[in-house]
Each structure stands twice: as C-alpha cells, then as structure tokens.
GROMACS .gro file of C-alpha atoms in nm:
model
  356
    1MET     CA    1  16.372   9.576  17.726
    2PHE     CA    2  15.997   9.584  17.662
    3PRO     CA    3  15.778   9.279  17.721
    4HIS     CA    4  15.705   9.065  17.421
    5HIS     CA    5  15.329   9.114  17.435
    6ARG     CA    6  15.373   9.489  17.376
    7GLU     CA    7  15.579   9.425  17.065
    8ARG     CA    8  15.327   9.200  16.894
    9GLU     CA    9  15.088   9.336  16.632
   10GLN     CA   10  14.715   9.329  16.694
   11PRO     CA   11  14.452   9.243  16.426
   12ILE     CA   12  14.196   9.520  16.370
   13PHE     CA   13  13.997   9.375  16.077
   14SER     CA   14  13.971   9.037  15.902
   15THR     CA   15  13.787   8.900  15.599
   16ARG     CA   16  13.814   8.611  15.354
   17ALA     CA   17  13.898   8.644  14.985
   18HIS     CA   18  14.077   8.479  14.694
   19VAL     CA   19  14.425   8.636  14.660
   20PHE     CA   20  14.588   8.713  14.323
   21GLN     CA   21  14.916   8.875  14.214
   22ILE     CA   22  14.992   9.044  13.885
   23ASP     CA   23  15.212   8.851  13.642
   24PRO     CA   24  15.559   9.015  13.675
   25THR     CA   25  15.641   8.950  13.308
   26THR     CA   26  15.324   9.059  13.128
   27LYS     CA   27  15.188   9.301  13.397
   28ARG     CA   28  14.840   9.213  13.265
   29ASN     CA   29  14.742   8.862  13.372
   30TRP     CA   30  14.651   8.764  13.729
   31ILE     CA   31  14.826   8.470  13.895
   32PRO     CA   32  14.632   8.296  14.179
   33ALA     CA   33  14.829   8.308  14.505
   34SER     CA   34  14.590   8.071  14.686
   35LYS     CA   35  14.383   7.772  14.577
   36HIS     CA   36  14.096   7.863  14.810
   37ALA     CA   37  13.969   8.170  14.990
   38VAL     CA   38  14.207   8.270  15.274
   39THR     CA   39  14.192   8.514  15.564
   40VAL     CA   40  14.314   8.868  15.486
   41SER     CA   41  14.374   9.085  15.796
   42PHE     CA   42  14.478   9.439  15.886
   43PHE     CA   43  14.733   9.450  16.171
   44TYR     CA   44  14.842   9.748  16.381
   45ASP     CA   45  15.186   9.776  16.548
   46ALA     CA   46  15.145  10.020  16.837
   47ASN     CA   47  15.521  10.043  16.904
   48ARG     CA   48  15.616  10.142  16.549
   49ASN     CA   49  15.276  10.300  16.475
   50VAL     CA   50  15.245  10.122  16.137
   51TYR     CA   51  14.967   9.924  15.969
   52ARG     CA   52  15.013   9.608  15.764
   53ILE     CA   53  14.795   9.379  15.547
   54ILE     CA   54  14.884   9.014  15.609
   55SER     CA   55  14.748   8.691  15.462
   56VAL     CA   56  14.889   8.344  15.529
   57GLY     CA   57  14.819   8.031  15.323
   58GLY     CA   58  14.935   7.723  15.511
   59THR     CA   59  15.288   7.812  15.628
   60LYS     CA   60  15.354   8.069  15.352
   61ALA     CA   61  15.291   8.443  15.375
   62ILE     CA   62  15.087   8.534  15.065
   63ILE     CA   63  15.052   8.906  15.150
   64ASN     CA   64  15.289   9.108  15.370
   65CYS     CA   65  15.224   9.471  15.279
   66THR     CA   66  15.286   9.785  15.486
   67VAL     CA   67  15.008  10.039  15.427
   68THR     CA   68  15.135  10.384  15.317
   69PRO     CA   69  14.941  10.708  15.255
   70SER     CA   70  15.016  10.687  14.881
   71MET     CA   71  14.837  10.353  14.834
   72THR     CA   72  14.492  10.338  14.673
   73PHE     CA   73  14.248  10.047  14.671
   74THR     CA   74  14.054  10.038  14.342
   75LYS     CA   75  13.731   9.847  14.280
   76THR     CA   76  13.759   9.698  13.931
   77SER     CA   77  13.432   9.499  13.943
   78GLN     CA   78  13.143   9.422  14.178
   79LYS     CA   79  13.343   9.166  14.376
   80PHE     CA   80  13.708   9.239  14.288
   81GLY     CA   81  13.954   9.507  14.394
   82GLN     CA   82  14.328   9.573  14.372
   83TRP     CA   83  14.611   9.791  14.503
   84ALA     CA   84  14.980   9.836  14.419
   85ASP     CA   85  15.269   9.775  14.660
   86SER     CA   86  15.575   9.966  14.539
   87ARG     CA   87  15.801   9.810  14.801
   88ALA     CA   88  15.724   9.456  14.685
   89ASN     CA   89  15.705   9.574  14.321
   90THR     CA   90  15.373   9.396  14.266
   91VAL     CA   91  14.998   9.447  14.247
   92TYR     CA   92  14.765   9.250  14.473
   93GLY     CA   93  14.409   9.153  14.375
   94LEU     CA   94  14.130   9.027  14.601
   95GLY     CA   95  13.818   8.841  14.488
   96PHE     CA   96  13.535   8.847  14.743
   97ALA     CA   97  13.224   8.633  14.773
   98THR     CA   98  12.985   8.930  14.808
   99GLU     CA   99  12.977   9.300  14.727
  100GLN     CA  100  12.934   9.380  15.096
  101GLN     CA  101  13.268   9.218  15.183
  102LEU     CA  102  13.438   9.420  14.908
  103HIS     CA  103  13.279   9.743  15.039
  104GLN     CA  104  13.384   9.668  15.398
  105PHE     CA  105  13.743   9.598  15.293
  106SER     CA  106  13.755   9.916  15.081
  107GLU     CA  107  13.627  10.131  15.368
  108LYS     CA  108  13.873   9.975  15.612
  109PHE     CA  109  14.156  10.032  15.360
  110LYS     CA  110  14.068  10.403  15.341
  111GLU     CA  111  14.047  10.426  15.720
  112VAL     CA  112  14.385  10.258  15.769
  113LYS     CA  113  14.544  10.471  15.496
  114ASP     CA  114  14.421  10.791  15.667
  115ALA     CA  115  14.551  10.662  16.001
  116ALA     CA  116  14.890  10.588  15.842
  117ARG     CA  117  14.895  10.940  15.695
  118LEU     CA  118  14.819  11.096  16.034
  119ALA     CA  119  15.086  10.878  16.197
  120ARG     CA  120  15.343  10.988  15.939
  121GLU     CA  121  15.254  11.356  15.979
  122LYS     CA  122  15.272  11.325  16.355
  123SER     CA  123  15.610  11.153  16.328
  124GLN     CA  124  15.739  11.425  16.097
  125ASP     CA  125  15.614  11.696  16.334
  126LYS     CA  126  15.790  11.525  16.623
  127GLU     CA  127  16.112  11.501  16.423
  128LEU     CA  128  16.092  11.870  16.331
  129ALA     CA  129  16.021  11.963  16.692
  130ASN     CA  130  16.309  11.749  16.820
  131THR     CA  131  16.540  11.897  16.555
  132ALA     CA  132  16.441  12.251  16.652
  133LEU     CA  133  16.493  12.175  17.021
  134THR     CA  134  16.830  12.019  16.949
  135ILE     CA  135  16.941  12.329  16.758
  136ALA     CA  136  16.811  12.559  17.030
  137ALA     CA  137  16.959  12.352  17.317
  138PRO     CA  138  17.296  12.545  17.350
  139GLN     CA  139  17.109  12.875  17.393
  140PHE     CA  140  16.888  12.764  17.686
  141SER     CA  141  16.990  12.592  18.004
  142GLN     CA  142  16.641  12.478  18.109
  143SER     CA  143  16.433  12.195  17.953
  144PRO     CA  144  16.064  12.269  18.041
  145PRO     CA  145  15.984  12.389  17.682
  146VAL     CA  146  16.059  12.038  17.559
  147MET     CA  147  15.792  11.899  17.789
  148CYS     CA  148  15.557  12.178  17.680
  149VAL     CA  149  15.598  12.088  17.313
  150ASN     CA  150  15.576  11.711  17.333
  151GLY     CA  151  15.341  11.663  17.630
  152PRO     CA  152  14.997  11.706  17.469
  153GLU     CA  153  15.099  11.509  17.160
  154ASP     CA  154  15.220  11.219  17.375
  155LYS     CA  155  14.892  11.218  17.567
  156LEU     CA  156  14.690  11.225  17.244
  157PHE     CA  157  14.902  10.943  17.100
  158ARG     CA  158  14.857  10.731  17.413
  159SER     CA  159  14.481  10.794  17.405
  160GLN     CA  160  14.458  10.692  17.038
  161SER     CA  161  14.673  10.385  17.105
  162ALA     CA  162  14.444  10.281  17.392
  163ASP     CA  163  14.134  10.320  17.170
  164ILE     CA  164  14.294  10.121  16.890
  165THR     CA  165  14.408   9.850  17.137
  166LEU     CA  166  14.052   9.824  17.279
  167SER     CA  167  13.896   9.791  16.930
  168SER     CA  168  14.168   9.541  16.836
  169GLU     CA  169  14.086   9.329  17.142
  170LYS     CA  170  13.715   9.331  17.046
  171GLU     CA  171  13.801   9.223  16.688
  172ARG     CA  172  14.030   8.949  16.823
  173ILE     CA  173  13.749   8.812  17.046
  174LYS     CA  174  13.505   8.814  16.753
  175LYS     CA  175  13.763   8.638  16.539
  176MET     CA  176  13.821   8.370  16.806
  177LEU     CA  177  13.444   8.306  16.829
  178SER     CA  178  13.411   8.269  16.450
  179GLU     CA  179  13.725   8.058  16.400
  180GLY     CA  180  13.560   7.744  16.543
  181SER     CA  181  13.269   7.749  16.296
  182ILE     CA  182  13.501   7.845  16.005
  183CYS     CA  183  13.737   7.555  16.082
  184GLU     CA  184  13.439   7.321  16.112
  185LEU     CA  185  13.306   7.430  15.771
  186ASN     CA  186  13.651   7.391  15.616
  187LEU     CA  187  13.688   7.043  15.763
  188GLU     CA  188  13.340   6.942  15.648
  189ALA     CA  189  13.421   7.059  15.294
  190GLU     CA  190  13.751   6.873  15.309
  191LEU     CA  191  13.569   6.562  15.438
  192PHE     CA  192  13.312   6.578  15.159
  193THR     CA  193  13.593   6.612  14.903
  194LEU     CA  194  13.776   6.317  15.052
  195GLN     CA  195  13.458   6.108  15.055
  196ASP     CA  196  13.397   6.190  14.687
  197SER     CA  197  13.758   6.101  14.603
  198ASN     CA  198  13.724   5.786  14.813
  199THR     CA  199  13.411   5.681  14.621
  200LYS     CA  200  13.586   5.736  14.290
  201LEU     CA  201  13.896   5.546  14.407
  202VAL     CA  202  13.683   5.257  14.535
  203ALA     CA  203  13.506   5.232  14.199
  204ALA     CA  204  13.839   5.250  14.017
  205LEU     CA  205  13.984   4.987  14.252
  206HIS     CA  206  13.693   4.751  14.194
  207GLU     CA  207  13.728   4.798  13.820
  208ALA     CA  208  14.102   4.745  13.845
  209ASN     CA  209  14.054   4.431  14.052
  210ALA     CA  210  13.807   4.297  13.792
  211ASN     CA  211  14.056   4.378  13.518
  212VAL     CA  212  14.336   4.210  13.714
  213GLU     CA  213  14.130   3.896  13.752
  214GLN     CA  214  14.046   3.901  13.382
  215TRP     CA  215  14.410   3.959  13.293
  216LYS     CA  216  14.518   3.678  13.523
  217LYS     CA  217  14.279   3.444  13.342
  218GLN     CA  218  14.411   3.566  13.008
  219LEU     CA  219  14.765   3.522  13.134
  220ALA     CA  220  14.694   3.166  13.243
  221ALA     CA  221  14.534   3.099  12.905
  222TYR     CA  222  14.833   3.250  12.725
  223GLN     CA  223  15.074   3.045  12.937
  224GLY     CA  224  14.877   2.728  12.860
  225GLU     CA  225  14.876   2.819  12.491
  226THR     CA  226  15.251   2.882  12.508
  227GLU     CA  227  15.317   2.547  12.671
  228ARG     CA  228  15.097   2.376  12.415
  229LEU     CA  229  15.279   2.545  12.130
  230ARG     CA  230  15.616   2.453  12.278
  231GLU     CA  231  15.505   2.090  12.304
  232GLN     CA  232  15.389   2.101  11.940
  233VAL     CA  233  15.724   2.247  11.838
  234ALA     CA  234  15.906   1.970  12.025
  235ASP     CA  235  15.683   1.702  11.867
  236LEU     CA  236  15.733   1.846  11.520
  237GLU     CA  237  16.108   1.860  11.567
  238ALA     CA  238  16.109   1.496  11.677
  239HIS     CA  239  15.879   1.352  11.407
  240VAL     CA  240  15.891   1.583  11.105
  241GLY     CA  241  16.181   1.626  10.866
  242GLN     CA  242  16.411   1.926  10.851
  243GLY     CA  243  16.250   2.106  10.547
  244PRO     CA  244  15.892   2.220  10.622
  245SER     CA  245  15.942   2.213  11.003
  246ASP     CA  246  16.182   2.507  10.991
  247LEU     CA  247  15.912   2.735  10.851
  248LEU     CA  248  15.659   2.617  11.110
  249LYS     CA  249  15.918   2.657  11.382
  250ASP     CA  250  15.981   3.017  11.280
  251GLU     CA  251  15.607   3.093  11.288
  252LEU     CA  252  15.571   2.936  11.630
  253THR     CA  253  15.875   3.124  11.759
  254GLN     CA  254  15.727   3.451  11.635
  255SER     CA  255  15.396   3.366  11.804
  256LEU     CA  256  15.580   3.293  12.128
  257GLU     CA  257  15.761   3.628  12.114
  258GLU     CA  258  15.433   3.811  12.059
  259LEU     CA  259  15.277   3.631  12.353
  260GLU     CA  260  15.576   3.711  12.575
  261ALA     CA  261  15.554   4.080  12.474
  262LEU     CA  262  15.182   4.078  12.557
  263LEU     CA  263  15.251   3.914  12.894
  264LYS     CA  264  15.513   4.180  12.971
  265ALA     CA  265  15.265   4.459  12.891
  266LYS     CA  266  15.003   4.301  13.117
  267ASP     CA  267  15.259   4.274  13.400
  268GLU     CA  268  15.335   4.647  13.369
  269GLU     CA  269  14.963   4.730  13.387
  270ILE     CA  270  14.934   4.513  13.699
  271HIS     CA  271  15.224   4.707  13.862
  272ILE     CA  272  15.056   5.038  13.776
  273LEU     CA  273  14.731   4.923  13.938
  274GLN     CA  274  14.918   4.813  14.250
  275SER     CA  275  15.078   5.160  14.278
  276LYS     CA  276  14.731   5.318  14.247
  277LYS     CA  277  14.616   5.093  14.530
  278ALA     CA  278  14.893   5.240  14.750
  279ASP     CA  279  14.768   5.593  14.670
  280TYR     CA  280  14.419   5.481  14.767
  281HIS     CA  281  14.545   5.370  15.110
  282GLU     CA  282  14.710   5.711  15.159
  283MET     CA  283  14.382   5.884  15.076
  284GLU     CA  284  14.206   5.663  15.329
  285HIS     CA  285  14.457   5.773  15.592
  286ASP     CA  286  14.392   6.141  15.510
  287ARG     CA  287  14.018   6.081  15.530
  288ASP     CA  288  14.051   5.917  15.872
  289GLU     CA  289  14.261   6.211  15.992
  290ALA     CA  290  13.999   6.460  15.870
  291ILE     CA  291  13.722   6.260  16.041
  292ARG     CA  292  13.923   6.263  16.366
  293ARG     CA  293  13.970   6.641  16.349
  294LEU     CA  294  13.600   6.688  16.272
  295ARG     CA  295  13.505   6.479  16.577
  296GLU     CA  296  13.736   6.689  16.794
  297LEU     CA  297  13.568   7.005  16.668
  298GLU     CA  298  13.225   6.852  16.734
  299MET     CA  299  13.332   6.776  17.091
  300ARG     CA  300  13.452   7.135  17.133
  301ASN     CA  301  13.126   7.267  16.992
  302SER     CA  302  12.929   7.041  17.229
  303GLU     CA  303  13.128   7.178  17.521
  304LEU     CA  304  13.065   7.535  17.407
  305GLU     CA  305  12.692   7.463  17.368
  306ARG     CA  306  12.683   7.315  17.717
  307ARG     CA  307  12.852   7.623  17.860
  308ILE     CA  308  12.611   7.848  17.670
  309GLN     CA  309  12.314   7.652  17.807
  310ASN     CA  310  12.451   7.686  18.161
  311THR     CA  311  12.500   8.058  18.109
  312GLU     CA  312  12.146   8.095  17.973
  313GLN     CA  313  12.010   7.898  18.270
  314ASN     CA  314  12.200   8.122  18.515
  315LEU     CA  315  12.072   8.429  18.333
  316SER     CA  316  11.716   8.296  18.346
  317ASN     CA  317  11.749   8.229  18.719
  318SER     CA  318  11.885   8.579  18.772
  319LEU     CA  319  11.595   8.730  18.578
  320GLU     CA  320  11.344   8.527  18.783
  321ASP     CA  321  11.511   8.642  19.108
  322ARG     CA  322  11.497   9.001  18.990
  323ASP     CA  323  11.129   8.971  18.894
  324ARG     CA  324  11.052   8.815  19.230
  325MET     CA  325  11.237   9.096  19.410
  326ASP     CA  326  11.051   9.354  19.201
  327SER     CA  327  10.714   9.199  19.292
  328GLU     CA  328  10.808   9.194  19.662
  329ILE     CA  329  10.923   9.555  19.647
  330GLN     CA  330  10.599   9.653  19.471
  331ARG     CA  331  10.396   9.471  19.736
  332ALA     CA  332  10.593   9.646  20.013
  333ILE     CA  333  10.530   9.982  19.842
  334GLU     CA  334  10.157   9.910  19.829
  335ILE     CA  335  10.157   9.817  20.199
  336LEU     CA  336  10.346  10.138  20.281
  337ASP     CA  337  10.095  10.341  20.079
  338ILE     CA  338   9.811  10.184  20.279
  339LYS     CA  339   9.991  10.254  20.608
  340ILE     CA  340  10.061  10.613  20.504
  341PHE     CA  341   9.696  10.658  20.411
  342ASP     CA  342   9.587  10.513  20.750
  343LEU     CA  343   9.831  10.742  20.932
  344ASN     CA  344   9.700  11.038  20.737
  345ASP     CA  345   9.342  10.953  20.841
  346LEU     CA  346   9.457  10.910  21.200
  347ARG     CA  347   9.631  11.250  21.191
  348GLN     CA  348   9.320  11.420  21.058
  349SER     CA  349   9.110  11.251  21.325
  350MET     CA  350   9.347  11.368  21.597
  351VAL     CA  351   9.341  11.723  21.456
  352LYS     CA  352   8.963  11.722  21.470
  353LEU     CA  353   8.969  11.594  21.829
  354ILE     CA  354   9.215  11.864  21.928
  355ASP     CA  355   9.003  12.132  21.764
  356LYS     CA  356   8.699  12.018  21.965
   0.00000   0.00000   0.00000
C-alpha cells in the first residue's frame, strides 16, 4: 500500500469567480451555482496522472470536472468564459472580477489541457508497448528489451512529476499566505452585512415596540369601552321595556363582536412581532460569532506581523554584520597593500645595496 500523502491531489492554480451552470431544460439560461464568488482550483493527481477543476461552496462540490484533451474554454465576454463537460452533461460558466483573471484562467486551462493530452498519449504509448511485449514474450526468454523500452519514459515521467510537485508546493504556500487575508475580508464583509441587518432590525424592533404600546393602549380603551357597553346593556335590560331594548341590544351585541374581532387581530399582530423579536436575537448571536472569528483572525494577523518584524530585525542585523565584516576586510586589504608596497621598497633597496 502507498502512503496517503502520495495519493492526495495537489493544487496547481487557484482563482475566484462566480460559478454558473447551464439550465438543463432550456440549454440557454444560466443558473447561479453560488451566491458569492468562490475559489476555483486546478488539481493534479500524480498517481493517476489526471487533472481536475474543483470548486467547493460551503460543504457542497459545485464543480468536479476532469480535464480532457477535447475540452475547450471559450471567452464569451470580457469577464466571462465557459466550457462543456460531457461526462457531467452540463456546461460550466465562470464570471471573473477582472479581464486579467479571465486571461490567467484561460491560459492555465490550455496548459492543463495540453498536459492531459500528453499524459493520454504517453499512456497509450505505454499500453501499446506493453501489448507488443506481451505478444512477443513467448518468442524471447530474456527481459532486458522491456527495460530498454520503458526506462527513459519512466525517467522522463518521474522528472515531470517532480517539477509539477515542486510548482504545486509553491502554489500551495502562496495560497496559504493569501487565505488569511481572504478570510479576513470575507468576515469583515459578513460583519458589515450583519451590522446593517442589525441596524434595520433594531429600527424595526423599536417601531414594533412603539406599535405594541399603542395597541396595548387601544386594547385597554377597547376593553373599557366593552365593559361600559356591557354595563349599559345590563342597565337597559333592567330598566327599559322589552320592545325598543331588543333593537338596542342587537346593535350593542354587534358592536361587541366587532370589537372582539379587532382585539383578536391585534393579538395576532402582537404574536407576529414577538416571533420577529426571536429572529432578531438569532441575528445578534450570528453577529457575535462573526465578531469573535474576526478577533481571532486579528490575533493571528498580529502574531504574523510580530514574526515578520522579528525576521526583518534579524535580517537587518545580519546585513549590518555583513557590512561591518566587509569594512574590516577592506581595511585589512588596504593594510596589506601598504605592507606589500613597503616590502617592495625594501626589496628594491636591498637590490641596490647588493649591486653596490
């Protein structure tokens, strides 16, 4: 069994874009696959020698496409491009923020498609070679030709795999360095959205509370009016005869029913406002969670800045030490030049003395 880390795919290129899929019914309209811009990455599997385009939104895979030599990425506008995936029976569309991002993705798509074509041709050549060797095996008892056929190709494949792994590691390090700032920007945008929603909910809550107080006053007034009308009905029944009081009683009963219906409607509105208040509390919880995550990121950024400052200080100290060593070496060279000059004069003087 091979180790797990050799089986995992390595990212070789990443960008951010809005992802769309073609409508399967009309085949004309685009359906958004993500609400916001997401990360779209090219991955390389060194074991299977295949390339894939992968994009994940939350916990759902939006794009999972294996790149084949027959695929073509088409630019349909200045910031939009598309390609067809016959295996998934769909067409993917990507909307970029700038033309440069679209150009970079298009060039990387062509590069990966050419690499996939070379990998397929190499695989086919190996299969043909293995087939030919298998057919020829009963006629020869020795196996060195097999090593002669496959040896250079295996070395070339291992060399290409090492180069791709090295470039993948560099891309992964760049991605790790940029993920912190991207997450911070996303959290800040989410925090601003939550604060805006919070402001709107607070205003709505204040308005609702004012309306509730007003409705409570109206309700108390209606209840007092109802009690007063009931007392009038009781007094009329006790003091007035049977004839005209029946008509008045019917009118009062109708008024009471209308008031009760109005009270019931106001109670339902009060329940609706109370349910909205519960949603407001949930939004407050989400806002607090976003603030907590933002503070954690700020702490991480502070730590990274501190480490960068320490590294810069160490680098500055190293440069000062090197400059100091250079000046000392230069001074030693000057002293040696003077000594050499003095020795040269001394030699000439001795030669003159010997000649005399």
